[in-house]
PDB file of C-alpha atoms and ligand atoms in Angstrom:
ATOM      1  CA  UNK A  27       0.000   0.000   0.000  1.00 89.00           C
ATOM      2  CA  UNK A  28       1.278   3.458  -0.931  1.00 92.00           C
ATOM      3  CA  UNK A  29       1.089   6.079   1.762  1.00 94.00           C
ATOM      4  CA  UNK A  30       0.774   9.704   0.950  1.00 94.00           C
ATOM      5  CA  UNK A  31       1.681  12.752   2.947  1.00 95.00           C
ATOM      6  CA  UNK A  32      -0.713  15.629   2.365  1.00 94.00           C
ATOM      7  CA  UNK A  33       1.000  18.924   1.675  1.00 91.00           C
ATOM      8  CA  UNK A  34      -1.278  21.917   1.857  1.00 92.00           C
ATOM      9  CA  UNK A  35      -0.176  25.283   0.531  1.00 88.00           C
ATOM     10  CA  UNK A  36      -1.687  28.668   1.045  1.00 84.00           C
ATOM     11  CA  UNK A  37      -1.482  31.484  -1.459  1.00 86.00           C
ATOM     12  CA  UNK A  38      -2.402  34.904  -0.163  1.00 81.00           C
ATOM     13  CA  UNK A  39      -3.096  37.943  -2.287  1.00 85.00           C
ATOM     14  CA  UNK A  40      -2.887  41.313  -0.580  1.00 83.00           C
ATOM     15  CA  UNK A  41      -2.615  44.912  -1.626  1.00 85.00           C
ATOM     16  CA  UNK A  42       0.270  46.675   0.072  1.00 89.00           C
ATOM     17  CA  UNK A  43       0.243  50.424   0.675  1.00 91.00           C
ATOM     18  CA  UNK A  44       2.949  51.343  -1.807  1.00 94.00           C
ATOM     19  CA  UNK A  45       2.996  54.446  -3.981  1.00 94.00           C
ATOM     20  CA  UNK A  46       3.786  52.545  -7.146  1.00 95.00           C
ATOM     21  CA  UNK A  47       2.960  49.190  -8.647  1.00 94.00           C
ATOM     22  CA  UNK A  48       4.915  46.009  -7.976  1.00 92.00           C
ATOM     23  CA  UNK A  49       7.026  45.914 -11.126  1.00 94.00           C
ATOM     24  CA  UNK A  50       7.053  49.466 -12.532  1.00 95.00           C
ATOM     25  CA  UNK A  51       6.913  53.090 -11.476  1.00 95.00           C
ATOM     26  CA  UNK A  52       3.259  53.600 -12.385  1.00 96.00           C
ATOM     27  CA  UNK A  53       1.374  55.198  -9.508  1.00 95.00           C
ATOM     28  CA  UNK A  54      -1.314  53.440  -7.545  1.00 93.00           C
ATOM     29  CA  UNK A  55      -4.600  55.133  -8.378  1.00 92.00           C
ATOM     30  CA  UNK A  56      -8.084  54.901  -6.985  1.00 89.00           C
ATOM     31  CA  UNK A  57      -9.780  52.804  -9.621  1.00 85.00           C
ATOM     32  CA  UNK A  58     -13.148  54.214  -8.664  1.00 90.00           C
ATOM     33  CA  UNK A  59     -11.936  57.721  -9.543  1.00 92.00           C
ATOM     34  CA  UNK A  60      -9.324  57.325 -12.291  1.00 91.00           C
ATOM     35  CA  UNK A  61     -10.245  56.647 -15.858  1.00 92.00           C
ATOM     36  CA  UNK A  62      -9.387  53.306 -17.417  1.00 90.00           C
ATOM     37  CA  UNK A  63      -5.755  52.829 -18.459  1.00 89.00           C
ATOM     38  CA  UNK A  64      -4.593  56.170 -17.049  1.00 90.00           C
ATOM     39  CA  UNK A  65      -1.787  54.714 -14.927  1.00 93.00           C
ATOM     40  CA  UNK A  66      -0.202  52.093 -17.154  1.00 95.00           C
ATOM     41  CA  UNK A  67       3.075  51.683 -18.975  1.00 96.00           C
ATOM     42  CA  UNK A  68       4.803  49.172 -21.220  1.00 96.00           C
ATOM     43  CA  UNK A  69       5.888  47.096 -18.230  1.00 96.00           C
ATOM     44  CA  UNK A  70       2.539  46.691 -16.507  1.00 92.00           C
ATOM     45  CA  UNK A  71       0.830  45.979 -19.802  1.00 94.00           C
ATOM     46  CA  UNK A  72       3.323  43.180 -20.419  1.00 93.00           C
ATOM     47  CA  UNK A  73       4.804  44.499 -23.633  1.00 96.00           C
ATOM     48  CA  UNK A  74       7.589  42.346 -25.093  1.00 96.00           C
ATOM     49  CA  UNK A  75      11.086  43.579 -24.386  1.00 95.00           C
ATOM     50  CA  UNK A  76      10.235  45.470 -21.234  1.00 95.00           C
ATOM     51  CA  UNK A  77      12.201  44.891 -18.069  1.00 92.00           C
ATOM     52  CA  UNK A  78      10.181  44.741 -14.854  1.00 93.00           C
ATOM     53  CA  UNK A  79      11.968  45.988 -11.738  1.00 93.00           C
ATOM     54  CA  UNK A  80      10.645  44.843  -8.382  1.00 92.00           C
ATOM     55  CA  UNK A  81       9.339  47.472  -5.989  1.00 93.00           C
ATOM     56  CA  UNK A  82      11.726  47.327  -3.025  1.00 93.00           C
ATOM     57  CA  UNK A  83       9.180  48.924  -0.692  1.00 95.00           C
ATOM     58  CA  UNK A  84       6.678  46.190  -1.537  1.00 93.00           C
ATOM     59  CA  UNK A  85       9.292  43.553  -0.758  1.00 91.00           C
ATOM     60  CA  UNK A  86      10.023  45.255   2.559  1.00 94.00           C
ATOM     61  CA  UNK A  87       6.312  45.319   3.452  1.00 94.00           C
ATOM     62  CA  UNK A  88       5.849  41.687   2.422  1.00 91.00           C
ATOM     63  CA  UNK A  89       8.783  40.588   4.572  1.00 92.00           C
ATOM     64  CA  UNK A  90       7.409  42.556   7.510  1.00 94.00           C
ATOM     65  CA  UNK A  91       4.021  40.876   7.158  1.00 92.00           C
ATOM     66  CA  UNK A  92       5.650  37.459   6.890  1.00 91.00           C
ATOM     67  CA  UNK A  93       7.712  38.031  10.008  1.00 94.00           C
ATOM     68  CA  UNK A  94       4.693  39.373  11.909  1.00 95.00           C
ATOM     69  CA  UNK A  95       2.796  36.197  10.992  1.00 92.00           C
ATOM     70  CA  UNK A  96       5.729  34.023  12.095  1.00 95.00           C
ATOM     71  CA  UNK A  97       6.241  32.700   8.585  1.00 91.00           C
ATOM     72  CA  UNK A  98       9.503  31.208   7.439  1.00 90.00           C
ATOM     73  CA  UNK A  99      11.372  33.082   4.721  1.00 91.00           C
ATOM     74  CA  UNK A 100      14.080  31.787   2.429  1.00 89.00           C
ATOM     75  CA  UNK A 101      17.400  33.558   2.831  1.00 90.00           C
ATOM     76  CA  UNK A 102      17.715  33.882  -0.955  1.00 88.00           C
ATOM     77  CA  UNK A 103      15.094  34.169  -3.668  1.00 81.00           C
ATOM     78  CA  UNK A 104      15.380  34.454  -7.415  1.00 79.00           C
ATOM     79  CA  UNK A 105      13.115  35.010 -10.349  1.00 70.00           C
ATOM     80  CA  UNK A 106      11.942  32.022 -12.326  1.00 69.00           C
ATOM     81  CA  UNK A 107      12.359  32.930 -15.953  1.00 61.00           C
TER      82      UNK A 107
HETATM   83 ZN1   ZN B 216       3.396  50.484 -15.224  1.00 80.67          ZN
END
């Protein structure tokens, strides 16, 4: 008989209070007030050849949340391309 070990993951989506988006310098706007596509650029529209740059403030906030929730964090991360 084969025994299995259940592994349960949790993916959490949250909006952090940053001034710009996660991978570009576009400002965060109130979507109930701003017109459609008024705060977008080549990066956040996923245009080929663009180079996303991670928002360091968002990373800082995410790490703070993780530590506050007693989560474990890897000492090194890298992008999966
Ligand atoms: Zn953008």
